[in-house]
Amino acid sequence: MTSDWDVPYRQSLHEALAMLNGQWTVAMLSSLALGERRYTDLKAEVNEAEARVGWVSHPKPVTPKVLGSTLKRAQENGLIARRSEGDQMGNSVWYRLTPKGKELLRALRPLASWAQQNRDSLKADTSDDDM
């Protein structure tokens, strides 16, 4: 049996980044950091946040299909929990971060700070790659 310390650093990062796979994952997790949300409210909130920053992260709004698959993947990874209430005719679905999801967002804060501090050089590096 291996311990957590036996997993190489690079492999651990690969596994963590795999949980963030998908262009809407961080946006969805960030919206849920504010508390439990109904599906419809979550979708609207994610799109409103993108609109406020001028659609720099995404070229168009998240669709129900894409948000649904993003939520399903996050749920399978243990990052969010889903609950539904109501009857067949008026069912509401709610999502919230799990402790694991909250922990992941806390772990991303230093990366976000690093990206903010290096935003200008990161943009320059990206535009150099396009040449």
XYZ file of C-alpha atoms in Angstrom:
131
model
C 0.000 0.000 0.000
C 1.324 3.439 -0.909
C 0.945 6.612 1.070
C 0.003 10.048 -0.272
C 3.672 11.006 -0.143
C 4.554 8.292 -2.689
C 2.653 10.058 -5.463
C 5.068 12.195 -7.492
C 4.545 15.958 -7.455
C 3.877 16.126 -11.190
C 1.277 13.336 -11.025
C -0.491 15.078 -8.135
C -0.702 18.313 -10.134
C -1.977 16.422 -13.172
C -4.759 14.866 -11.076
C -5.721 18.232 -9.567
C -5.784 19.952 -12.957
C -7.905 17.125 -14.391
C -10.617 18.053 -11.868
C -10.584 21.582 -13.279
C -10.885 20.356 -16.862
C -13.516 22.218 -18.827
C -13.703 25.892 -19.603
C -16.639 26.534 -17.239
C -15.510 24.554 -14.179
C -13.790 27.404 -12.333
C -16.625 29.825 -13.156
C -19.179 27.357 -11.803
C -17.161 26.610 -8.650
C -16.607 30.315 -8.035
C -20.327 31.032 -8.252
C -21.074 28.220 -5.810
C -18.505 29.655 -3.386
C -21.152 32.259 -2.582
C -23.567 29.562 -1.399
C -26.053 26.991 -2.603
C -27.711 27.869 -5.914
C -30.638 26.589 -7.940
C -29.606 25.392 -11.385
C -31.330 28.271 -13.186
C -29.835 30.865 -10.835
C -26.382 29.313 -11.149
C -26.517 29.435 -14.948
C -27.638 33.069 -14.896
C -25.019 34.024 -12.324
C -22.166 32.409 -14.274
C -23.221 34.205 -17.461
C -23.755 37.537 -15.679
C -20.279 37.346 -14.143
C -18.756 36.711 -17.573
C -20.749 39.588 -19.078
C -19.500 41.962 -16.344
C -15.866 41.273 -17.294
C -16.581 41.597 -21.004
C -16.535 37.941 -22.032
C -12.749 37.774 -21.831
C -12.732 34.200 -20.504
C -15.473 32.798 -22.711
C -16.710 33.886 -26.134
C -20.392 33.125 -25.427
C -22.756 32.216 -22.581
C -22.708 28.760 -21.036
C -25.430 26.558 -22.482
C -27.654 24.265 -20.410
C -25.980 21.210 -21.959
C -22.450 22.398 -21.149
C -23.367 23.523 -17.632
C -25.110 20.196 -17.020
C -22.046 18.193 -18.050
C -19.780 20.497 -16.010
C -21.960 19.999 -12.946
C -22.103 16.240 -13.463
C -18.307 16.005 -13.730
C -17.836 18.158 -10.612
C -20.324 16.004 -8.741
C -18.538 12.813 -9.821
C -15.268 14.341 -8.578
C -16.852 15.120 -5.216
C -16.548 18.896 -5.633
C -20.263 19.674 -5.490
C -23.426 18.123 -4.081
C -26.804 18.107 -5.804
C -30.231 18.046 -4.219
C -33.691 18.292 -5.653
C -36.933 19.254 -4.031
C -40.495 19.358 -5.171
C -42.652 16.980 -7.114
C -42.396 15.749 -10.684
C -44.120 18.846 -12.060
C -42.237 21.532 -10.130
C -38.838 20.099 -9.299
C -36.035 22.471 -8.279
C -32.433 21.309 -8.416
C -29.881 22.918 -6.108
C -26.088 22.694 -6.065
C -23.549 23.511 -3.360
C -19.837 23.085 -2.840
C -18.681 20.144 -0.772
C -15.836 20.545 1.713
C -13.566 19.114 -1.007
C -14.779 21.770 -3.467
C -14.206 24.551 -0.935
C -10.732 23.212 -0.236
C -9.930 23.198 -3.960
C -11.021 26.829 -4.321
C -8.826 27.793 -1.360
C -5.917 25.989 -3.019
C -6.505 27.982 -6.240
C -6.228 31.377 -4.526
C -2.395 31.481 -4.668
C -2.509 30.544 -8.355
C -5.025 33.328 -9.041
C -2.834 35.805 -7.143
C 0.205 34.720 -9.142
C -1.729 35.150 -12.406
C -2.905 38.641 -11.379
C 0.623 39.694 -10.465
C 1.951 38.400 -13.778
C -0.989 39.304 -16.006
C 0.961 41.653 -18.294
C 3.839 39.256 -18.887
C 1.446 36.326 -19.351
C -0.442 38.248 -22.047
C 2.842 39.138 -23.754
C 3.994 35.510 -23.637
C 0.691 34.350 -25.152
C 0.813 36.902 -27.969
C 4.434 35.913 -28.727
C 3.255 32.318 -29.216
C 0.787 33.474 -31.879
C 3.539 34.785 -34.138
